[in-house]
PDB file of C-alpha atoms in Angstrom:
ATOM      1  CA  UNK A  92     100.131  98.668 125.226  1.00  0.00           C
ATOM      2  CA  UNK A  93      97.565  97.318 122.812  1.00  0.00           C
ATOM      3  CA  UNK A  94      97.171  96.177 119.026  1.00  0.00           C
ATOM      4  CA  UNK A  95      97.425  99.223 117.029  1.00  0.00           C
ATOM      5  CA  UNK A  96      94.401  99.159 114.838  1.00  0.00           C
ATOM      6  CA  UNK A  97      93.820  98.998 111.584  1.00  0.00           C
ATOM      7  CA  UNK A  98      92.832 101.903 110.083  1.00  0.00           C
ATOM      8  CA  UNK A  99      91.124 103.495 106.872  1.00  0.00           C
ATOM      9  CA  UNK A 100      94.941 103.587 105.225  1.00  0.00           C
ATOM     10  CA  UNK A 101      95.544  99.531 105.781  1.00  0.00           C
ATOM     11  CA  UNK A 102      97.870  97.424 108.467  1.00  0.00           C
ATOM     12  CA  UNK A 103     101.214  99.788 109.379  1.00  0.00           C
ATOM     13  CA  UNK A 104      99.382 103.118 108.428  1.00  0.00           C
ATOM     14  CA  UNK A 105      98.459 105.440 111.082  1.00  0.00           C
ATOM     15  CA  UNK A 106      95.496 107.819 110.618  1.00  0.00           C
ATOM     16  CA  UNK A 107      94.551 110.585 113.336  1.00  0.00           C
ATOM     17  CA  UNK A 108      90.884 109.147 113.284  1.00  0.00           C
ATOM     18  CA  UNK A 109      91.957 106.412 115.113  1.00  0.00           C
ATOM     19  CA  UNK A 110      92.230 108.121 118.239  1.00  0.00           C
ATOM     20  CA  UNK A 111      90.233 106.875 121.431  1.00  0.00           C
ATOM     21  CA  UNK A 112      89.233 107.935 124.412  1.00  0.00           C
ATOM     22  CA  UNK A 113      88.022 105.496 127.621  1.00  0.00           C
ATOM     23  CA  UNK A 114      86.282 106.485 130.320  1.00  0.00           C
ATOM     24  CA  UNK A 115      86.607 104.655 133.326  1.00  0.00           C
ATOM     25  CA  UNK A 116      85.235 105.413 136.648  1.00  0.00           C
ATOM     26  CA  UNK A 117      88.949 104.926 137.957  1.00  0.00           C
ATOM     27  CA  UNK A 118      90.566 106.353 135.310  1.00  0.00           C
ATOM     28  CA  UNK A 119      90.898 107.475 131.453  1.00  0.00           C
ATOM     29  CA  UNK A 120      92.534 105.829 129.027  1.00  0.00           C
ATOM     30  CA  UNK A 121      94.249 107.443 125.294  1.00  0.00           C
ATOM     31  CA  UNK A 122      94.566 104.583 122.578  1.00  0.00           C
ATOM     32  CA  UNK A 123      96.673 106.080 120.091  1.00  0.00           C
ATOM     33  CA  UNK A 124      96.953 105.189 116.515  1.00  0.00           C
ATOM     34  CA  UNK A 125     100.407 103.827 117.676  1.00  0.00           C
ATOM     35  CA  UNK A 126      98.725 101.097 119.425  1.00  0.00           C
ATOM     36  CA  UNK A 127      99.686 102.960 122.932  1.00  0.00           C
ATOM     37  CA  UNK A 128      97.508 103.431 125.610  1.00  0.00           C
ATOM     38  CA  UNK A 129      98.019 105.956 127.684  1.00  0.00           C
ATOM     39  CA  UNK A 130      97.063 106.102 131.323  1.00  0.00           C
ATOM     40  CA  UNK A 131      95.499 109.451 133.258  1.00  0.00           C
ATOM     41  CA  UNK A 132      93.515 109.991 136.361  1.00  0.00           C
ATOM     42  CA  UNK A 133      90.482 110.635 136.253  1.00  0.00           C
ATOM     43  CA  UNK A 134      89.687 114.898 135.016  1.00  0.00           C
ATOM     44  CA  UNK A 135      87.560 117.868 136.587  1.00  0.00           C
ATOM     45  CA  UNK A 136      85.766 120.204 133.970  1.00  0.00           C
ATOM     46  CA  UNK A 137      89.407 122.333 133.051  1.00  0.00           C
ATOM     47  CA  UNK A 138      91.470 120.048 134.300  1.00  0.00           C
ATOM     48  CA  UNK A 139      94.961 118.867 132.569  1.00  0.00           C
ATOM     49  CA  UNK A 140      97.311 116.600 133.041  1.00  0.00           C
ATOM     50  CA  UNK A 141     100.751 115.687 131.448  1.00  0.00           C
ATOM     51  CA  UNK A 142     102.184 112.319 130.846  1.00  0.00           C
ATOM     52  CA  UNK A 143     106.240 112.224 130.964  1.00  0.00           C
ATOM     53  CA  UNK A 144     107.002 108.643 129.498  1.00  0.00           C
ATOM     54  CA  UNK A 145     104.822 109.775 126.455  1.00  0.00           C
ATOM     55  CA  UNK A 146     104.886 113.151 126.324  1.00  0.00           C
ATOM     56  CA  UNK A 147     101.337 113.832 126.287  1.00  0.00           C
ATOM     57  CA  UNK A 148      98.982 116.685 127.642  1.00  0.00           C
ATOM     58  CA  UNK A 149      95.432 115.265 128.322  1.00  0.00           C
ATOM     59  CA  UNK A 150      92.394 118.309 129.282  1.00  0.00           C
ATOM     60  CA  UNK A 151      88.945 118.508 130.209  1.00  0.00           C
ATOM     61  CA  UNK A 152      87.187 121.002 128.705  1.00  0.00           C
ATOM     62  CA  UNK A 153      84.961 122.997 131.449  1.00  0.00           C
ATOM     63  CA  UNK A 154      86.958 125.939 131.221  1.00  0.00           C
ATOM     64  CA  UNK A 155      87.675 129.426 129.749  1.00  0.00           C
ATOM     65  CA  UNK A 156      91.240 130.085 130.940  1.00  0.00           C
ATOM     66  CA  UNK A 157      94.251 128.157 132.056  1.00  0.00           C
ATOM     67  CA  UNK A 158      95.803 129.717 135.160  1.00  0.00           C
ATOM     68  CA  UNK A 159      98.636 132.241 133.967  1.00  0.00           C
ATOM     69  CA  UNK A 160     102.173 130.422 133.310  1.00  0.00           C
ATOM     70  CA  UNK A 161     100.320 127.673 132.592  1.00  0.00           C
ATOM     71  CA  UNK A 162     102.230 125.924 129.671  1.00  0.00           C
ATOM     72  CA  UNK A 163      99.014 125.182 127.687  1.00  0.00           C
ATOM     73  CA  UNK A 164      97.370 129.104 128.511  1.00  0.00           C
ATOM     74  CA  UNK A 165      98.278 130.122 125.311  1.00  0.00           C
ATOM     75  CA  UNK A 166      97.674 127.931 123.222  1.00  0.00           C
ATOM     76  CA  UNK A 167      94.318 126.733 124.981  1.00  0.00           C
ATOM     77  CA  UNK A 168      92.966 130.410 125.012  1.00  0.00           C
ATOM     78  CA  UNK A 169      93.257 130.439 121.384  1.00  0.00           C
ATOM     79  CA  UNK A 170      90.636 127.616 121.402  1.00  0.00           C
ATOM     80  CA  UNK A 171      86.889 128.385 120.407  1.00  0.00           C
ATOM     81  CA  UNK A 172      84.511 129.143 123.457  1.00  0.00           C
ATOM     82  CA  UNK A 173      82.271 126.346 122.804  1.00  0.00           C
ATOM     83  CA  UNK A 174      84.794 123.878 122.540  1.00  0.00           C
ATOM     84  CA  UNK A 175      86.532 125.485 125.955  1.00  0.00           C
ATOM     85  CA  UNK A 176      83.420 125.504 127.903  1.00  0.00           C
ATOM     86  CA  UNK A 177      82.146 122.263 127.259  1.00  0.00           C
ATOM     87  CA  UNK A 178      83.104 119.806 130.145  1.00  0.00           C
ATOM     88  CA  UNK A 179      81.957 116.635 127.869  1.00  0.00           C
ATOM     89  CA  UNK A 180      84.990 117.374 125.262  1.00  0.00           C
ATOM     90  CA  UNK A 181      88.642 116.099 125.627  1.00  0.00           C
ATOM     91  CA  UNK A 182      91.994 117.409 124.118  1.00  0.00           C
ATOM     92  CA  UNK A 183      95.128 115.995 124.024  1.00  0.00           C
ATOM     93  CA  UNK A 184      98.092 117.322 122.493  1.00  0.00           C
ATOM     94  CA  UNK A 185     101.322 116.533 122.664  1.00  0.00           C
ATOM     95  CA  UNK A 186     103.760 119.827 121.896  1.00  0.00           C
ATOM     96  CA  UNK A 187     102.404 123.619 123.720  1.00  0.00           C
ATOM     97  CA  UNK A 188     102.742 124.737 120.071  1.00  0.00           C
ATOM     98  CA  UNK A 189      99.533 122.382 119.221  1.00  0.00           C
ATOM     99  CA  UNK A 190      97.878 120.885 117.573  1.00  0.00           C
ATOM    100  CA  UNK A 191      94.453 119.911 120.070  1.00  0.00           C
ATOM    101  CA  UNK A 192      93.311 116.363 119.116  1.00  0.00           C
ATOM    102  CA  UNK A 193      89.712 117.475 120.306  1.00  0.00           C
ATOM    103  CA  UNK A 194      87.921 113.944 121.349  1.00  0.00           C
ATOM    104  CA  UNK A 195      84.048 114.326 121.487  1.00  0.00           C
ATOM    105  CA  UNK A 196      81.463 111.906 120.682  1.00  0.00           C
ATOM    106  CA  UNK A 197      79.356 110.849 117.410  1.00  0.00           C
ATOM    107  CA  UNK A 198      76.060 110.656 116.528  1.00  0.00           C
ATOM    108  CA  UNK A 199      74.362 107.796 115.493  1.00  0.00           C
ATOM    109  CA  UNK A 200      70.790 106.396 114.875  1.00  0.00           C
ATOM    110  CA  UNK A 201      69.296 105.095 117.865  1.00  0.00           C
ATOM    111  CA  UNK A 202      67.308 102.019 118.495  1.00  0.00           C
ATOM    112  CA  UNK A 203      63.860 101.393 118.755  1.00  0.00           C
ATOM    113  CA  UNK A 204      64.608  99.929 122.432  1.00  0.00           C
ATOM    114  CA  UNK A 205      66.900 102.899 123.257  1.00  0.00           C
ATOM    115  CA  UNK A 206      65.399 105.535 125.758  1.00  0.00           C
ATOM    116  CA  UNK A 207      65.995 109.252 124.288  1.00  0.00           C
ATOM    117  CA  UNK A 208      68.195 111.295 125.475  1.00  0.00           C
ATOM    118  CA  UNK A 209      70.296 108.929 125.086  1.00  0.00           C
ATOM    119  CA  UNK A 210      73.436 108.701 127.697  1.00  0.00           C
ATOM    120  CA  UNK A 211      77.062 110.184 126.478  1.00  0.00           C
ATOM    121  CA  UNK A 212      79.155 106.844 125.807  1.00  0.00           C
ATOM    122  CA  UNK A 213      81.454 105.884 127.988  1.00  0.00           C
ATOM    123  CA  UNK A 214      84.606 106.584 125.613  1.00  0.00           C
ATOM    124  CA  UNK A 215      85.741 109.538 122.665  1.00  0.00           C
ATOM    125  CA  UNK A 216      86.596 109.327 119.387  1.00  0.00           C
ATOM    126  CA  UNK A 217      88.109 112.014 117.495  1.00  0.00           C
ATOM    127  CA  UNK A 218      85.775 114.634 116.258  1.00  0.00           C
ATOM    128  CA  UNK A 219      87.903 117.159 115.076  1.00  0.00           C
ATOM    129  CA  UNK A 220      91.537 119.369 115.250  1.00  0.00           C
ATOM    130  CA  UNK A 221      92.246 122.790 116.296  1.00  0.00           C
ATOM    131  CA  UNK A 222      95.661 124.763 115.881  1.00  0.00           C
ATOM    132  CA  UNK A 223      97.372 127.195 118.055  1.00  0.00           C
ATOM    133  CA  UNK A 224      95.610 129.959 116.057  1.00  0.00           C
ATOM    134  CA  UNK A 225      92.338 127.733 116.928  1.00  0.00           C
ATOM    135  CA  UNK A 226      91.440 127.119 113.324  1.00  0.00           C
ATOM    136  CA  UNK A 227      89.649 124.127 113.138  1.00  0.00           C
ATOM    137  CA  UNK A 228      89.266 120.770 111.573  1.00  0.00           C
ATOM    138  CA  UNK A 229      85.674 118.956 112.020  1.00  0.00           C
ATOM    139  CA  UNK A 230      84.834 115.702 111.118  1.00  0.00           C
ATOM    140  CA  UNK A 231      81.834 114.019 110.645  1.00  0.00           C
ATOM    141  CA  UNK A 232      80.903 110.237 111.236  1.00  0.00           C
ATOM    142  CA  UNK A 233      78.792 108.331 109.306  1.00  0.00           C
ATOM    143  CA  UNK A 234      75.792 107.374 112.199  1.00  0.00           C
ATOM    144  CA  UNK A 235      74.450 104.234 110.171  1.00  0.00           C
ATOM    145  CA  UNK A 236      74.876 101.452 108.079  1.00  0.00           C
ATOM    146  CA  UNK A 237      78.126  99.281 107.520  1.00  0.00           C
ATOM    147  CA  UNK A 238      80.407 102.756 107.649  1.00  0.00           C
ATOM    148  CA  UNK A 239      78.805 103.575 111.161  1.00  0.00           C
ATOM    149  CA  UNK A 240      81.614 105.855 113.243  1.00  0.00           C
ATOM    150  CA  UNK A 241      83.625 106.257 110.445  1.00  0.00           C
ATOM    151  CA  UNK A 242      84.554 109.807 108.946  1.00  0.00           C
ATOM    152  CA  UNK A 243      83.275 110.801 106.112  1.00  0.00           C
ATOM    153  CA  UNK A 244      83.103 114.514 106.150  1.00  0.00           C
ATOM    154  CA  UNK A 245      85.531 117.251 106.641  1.00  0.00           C
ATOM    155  CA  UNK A 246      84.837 120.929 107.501  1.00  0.00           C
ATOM    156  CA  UNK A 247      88.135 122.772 107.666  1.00  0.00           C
ATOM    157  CA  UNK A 248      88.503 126.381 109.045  1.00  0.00           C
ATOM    158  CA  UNK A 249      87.290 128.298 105.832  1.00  0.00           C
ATOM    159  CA  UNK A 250      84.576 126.507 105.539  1.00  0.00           C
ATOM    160  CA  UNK A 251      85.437 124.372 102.554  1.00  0.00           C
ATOM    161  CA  UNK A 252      84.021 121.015 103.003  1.00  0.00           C
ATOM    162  CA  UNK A 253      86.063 118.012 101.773  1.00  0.00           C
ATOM    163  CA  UNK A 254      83.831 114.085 101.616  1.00  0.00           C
ATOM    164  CA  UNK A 255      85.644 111.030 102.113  1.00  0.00           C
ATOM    165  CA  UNK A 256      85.003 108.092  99.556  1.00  0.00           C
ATOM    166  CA  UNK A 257      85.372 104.889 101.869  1.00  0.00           C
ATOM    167  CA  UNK A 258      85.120 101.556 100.609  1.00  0.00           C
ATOM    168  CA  UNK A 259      84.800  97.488 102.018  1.00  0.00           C
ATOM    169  CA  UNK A 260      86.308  95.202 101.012  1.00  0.00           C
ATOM    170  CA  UNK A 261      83.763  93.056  99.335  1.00  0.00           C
ATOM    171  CA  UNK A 262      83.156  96.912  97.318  1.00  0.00           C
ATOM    172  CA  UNK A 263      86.577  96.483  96.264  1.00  0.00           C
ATOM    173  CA  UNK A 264      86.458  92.522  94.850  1.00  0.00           C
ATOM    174  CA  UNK A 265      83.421  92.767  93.438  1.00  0.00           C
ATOM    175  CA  UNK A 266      84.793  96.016  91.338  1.00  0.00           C
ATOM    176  CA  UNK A 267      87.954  93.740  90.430  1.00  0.00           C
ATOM    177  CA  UNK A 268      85.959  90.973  89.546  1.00  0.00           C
ATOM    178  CA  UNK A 269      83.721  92.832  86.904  1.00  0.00           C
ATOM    179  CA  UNK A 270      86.927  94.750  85.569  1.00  0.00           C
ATOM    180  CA  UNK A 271      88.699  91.601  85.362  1.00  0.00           C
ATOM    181  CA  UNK A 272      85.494  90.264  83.211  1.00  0.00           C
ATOM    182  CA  UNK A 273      85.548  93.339  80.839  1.00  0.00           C
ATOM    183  CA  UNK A 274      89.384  93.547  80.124  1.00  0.00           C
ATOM    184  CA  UNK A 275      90.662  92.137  77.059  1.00  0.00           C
ATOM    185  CA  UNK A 276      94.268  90.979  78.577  1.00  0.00           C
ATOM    186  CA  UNK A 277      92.355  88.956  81.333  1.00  0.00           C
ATOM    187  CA  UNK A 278      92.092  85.168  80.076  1.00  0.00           C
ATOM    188  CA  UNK A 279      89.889  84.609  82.600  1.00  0.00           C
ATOM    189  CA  UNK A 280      87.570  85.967  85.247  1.00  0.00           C
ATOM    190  CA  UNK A 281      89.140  87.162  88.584  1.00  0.00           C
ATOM    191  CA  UNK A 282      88.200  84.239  91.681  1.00  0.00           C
ATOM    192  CA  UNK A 283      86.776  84.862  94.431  1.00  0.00           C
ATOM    193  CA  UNK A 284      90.107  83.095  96.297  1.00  0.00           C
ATOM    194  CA  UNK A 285      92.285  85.289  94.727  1.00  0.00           C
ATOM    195  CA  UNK A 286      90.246  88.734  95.805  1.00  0.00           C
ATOM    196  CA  UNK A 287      88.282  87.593  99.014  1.00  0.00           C
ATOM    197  CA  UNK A 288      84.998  89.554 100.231  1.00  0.00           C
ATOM    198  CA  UNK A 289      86.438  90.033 103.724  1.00  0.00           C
ATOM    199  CA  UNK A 290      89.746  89.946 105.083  1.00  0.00           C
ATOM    200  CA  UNK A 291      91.278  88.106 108.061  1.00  0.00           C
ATOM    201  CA  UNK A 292      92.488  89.473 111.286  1.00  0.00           C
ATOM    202  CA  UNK A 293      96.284  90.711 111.757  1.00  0.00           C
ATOM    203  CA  UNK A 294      98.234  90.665 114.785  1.00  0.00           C
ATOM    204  CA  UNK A 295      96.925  94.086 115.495  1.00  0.00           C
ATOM    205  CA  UNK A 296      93.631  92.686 115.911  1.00  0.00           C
ATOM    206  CA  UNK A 297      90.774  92.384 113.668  1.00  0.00           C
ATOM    207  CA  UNK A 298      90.266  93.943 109.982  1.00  0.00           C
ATOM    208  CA  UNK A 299      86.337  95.428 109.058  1.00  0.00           C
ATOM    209  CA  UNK A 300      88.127  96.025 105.360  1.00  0.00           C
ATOM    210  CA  UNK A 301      86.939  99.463 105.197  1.00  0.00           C
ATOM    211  CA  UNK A 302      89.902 101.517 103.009  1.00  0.00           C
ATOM    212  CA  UNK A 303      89.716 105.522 101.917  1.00  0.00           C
ATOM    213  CA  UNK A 304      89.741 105.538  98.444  1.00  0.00           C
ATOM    214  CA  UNK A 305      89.441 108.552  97.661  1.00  0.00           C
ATOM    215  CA  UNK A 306      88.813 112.472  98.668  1.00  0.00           C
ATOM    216  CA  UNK A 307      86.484 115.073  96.975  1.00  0.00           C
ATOM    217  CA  UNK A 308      86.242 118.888  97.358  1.00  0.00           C
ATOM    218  CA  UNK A 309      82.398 119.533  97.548  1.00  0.00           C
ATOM    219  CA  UNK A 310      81.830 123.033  98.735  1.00  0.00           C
ATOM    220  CA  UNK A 311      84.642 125.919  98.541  1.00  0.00           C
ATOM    221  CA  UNK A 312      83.080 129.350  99.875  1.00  0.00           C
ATOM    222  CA  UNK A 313      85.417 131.558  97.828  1.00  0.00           C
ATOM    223  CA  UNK A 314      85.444 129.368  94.429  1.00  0.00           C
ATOM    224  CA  UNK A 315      82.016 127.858  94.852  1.00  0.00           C
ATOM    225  CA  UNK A 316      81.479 127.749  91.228  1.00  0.00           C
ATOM    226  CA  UNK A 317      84.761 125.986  90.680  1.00  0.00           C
ATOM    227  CA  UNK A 318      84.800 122.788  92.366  1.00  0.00           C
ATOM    228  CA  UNK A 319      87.007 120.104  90.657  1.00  0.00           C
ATOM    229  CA  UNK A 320      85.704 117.521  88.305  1.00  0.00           C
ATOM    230  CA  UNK A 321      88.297 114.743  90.064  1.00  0.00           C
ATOM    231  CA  UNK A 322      89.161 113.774  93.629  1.00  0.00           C
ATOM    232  CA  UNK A 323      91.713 115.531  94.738  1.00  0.00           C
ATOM    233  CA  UNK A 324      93.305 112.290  95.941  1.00  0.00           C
ATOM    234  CA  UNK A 325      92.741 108.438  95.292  1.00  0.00           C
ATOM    235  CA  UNK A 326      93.701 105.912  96.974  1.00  0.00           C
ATOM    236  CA  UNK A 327      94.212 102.008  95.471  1.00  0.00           C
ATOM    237  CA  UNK A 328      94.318  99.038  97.652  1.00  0.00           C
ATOM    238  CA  UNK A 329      95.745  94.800  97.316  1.00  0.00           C
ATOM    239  CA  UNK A 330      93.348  91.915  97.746  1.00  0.00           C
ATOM    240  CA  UNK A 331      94.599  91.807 101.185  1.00  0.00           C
ATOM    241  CA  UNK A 332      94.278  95.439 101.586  1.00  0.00           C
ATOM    242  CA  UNK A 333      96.829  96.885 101.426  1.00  0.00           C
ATOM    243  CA  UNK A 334      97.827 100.497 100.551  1.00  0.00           C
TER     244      UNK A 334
END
């Protein structure tokens, strides 16, 4: 077991994004956003494997069919080819009725020392969801910058593309501290103390601050004159970040 971590919703909020994926050369291991980690042996391209004590089905992609009876044919044939076929991508699911947690890798911006290609990393993060009709859910990470690996873009199975708003926590005081400046019931200006800039770590480990505040619809192929003015959700966090 280790430290579930803190995720984009706070401390005690779970989030599918923070799904993760070691590889190990004698073994793989599944941190869920339960703070579980989950123990497999090592996959061929297709391969699957089922953990009992936590009810979990772990597969290689590498692939196009499951052998027939299989438990997971079904709903793994219903999968996109690409996603199949490619022996670099991981699923894990945890009912034969779905959904695939598909774990793949993000890009980022390499480094002026870095030799290109550069080598797949050694772990996966979540990169996207498919359901048993294989619709799909992809998410994009941010490959820069203080938001590096984090998701900021959704592409759902109709094409409608969704951005997450994402914030630090030094964003959030410093927009406290001016509003606190510019209200009339404030008798005086917000302290630094009482909103910090960064946050301290929790038992589950350490805290990089970074919150969802909110979530915008910015394409929509069948209404794509008639995006909404507003988020379609916002979120509002404590000084000590909390949902």
């Amino acid at each position: 077991k280790t430290p579930a971590p803190v995720g984009v919703f706070g401390p005690g909020w779970k989030a599918p994004s923070d799904i993760r994926l070691q590889l190990r050369d004698d073994g793989l291991i599944l941190n869920d956003n339960g703070g579980r980690s989950i123990h497999f042996e090592p996959l061929l391209p297709g391969e699957a494997v089922y953990s009992r004590s936590e009810s979990m089905w772990l597969v290689r992609g590498g692939k196009a069919a499951q052998p027939d009876g299989h438990t997971l044919a079904r709903l793994w044939g219903a999968l996109p080819p690409d996603i199949r076929l490619s022996p670099h991508l991981y699923l894990a699911t945890n009912s034969a009725q779905g959904p695939w947690w598909i774990l793949g890798w993000s890009e980022r911006v390499p480094g002026a020392e870095d030799v290109l290609p550069a080598p797949l990393p050694p772990y996966r993060v979540l990169t996207g969801m498919a359901d048993r009709f294989g619709r799909t859910l992809t998410y994009r990470r941010e490959a820069a910058g203080d938001l590096a690996g984090e998701i900021t873009g959704v592409t759902d199975g109709a094409g409608r593309e969704f951005r997450l708003v994402l914030t630090t926590q030094a964003q959030r005081a410093e927009e406290a501290r001016t509003s606190s400046l510019s209200s009339s019931d404030s008798s005086r200006p917000l302290s630094a103390s009482a909103f910090p800039d960064t946050l301290p770590g929790t038992e589950y480990g350490p805290d990089r601050g970074i919150r969802l505040s909110a979530v915008w619809l910015m394409h929509d192929p069948a209404y794509p004159e008639s995006l909404p003015a507003a988020p379609l959700v916002r979120y509002t966090y404590t000084e000590a970040g909390e949902l």
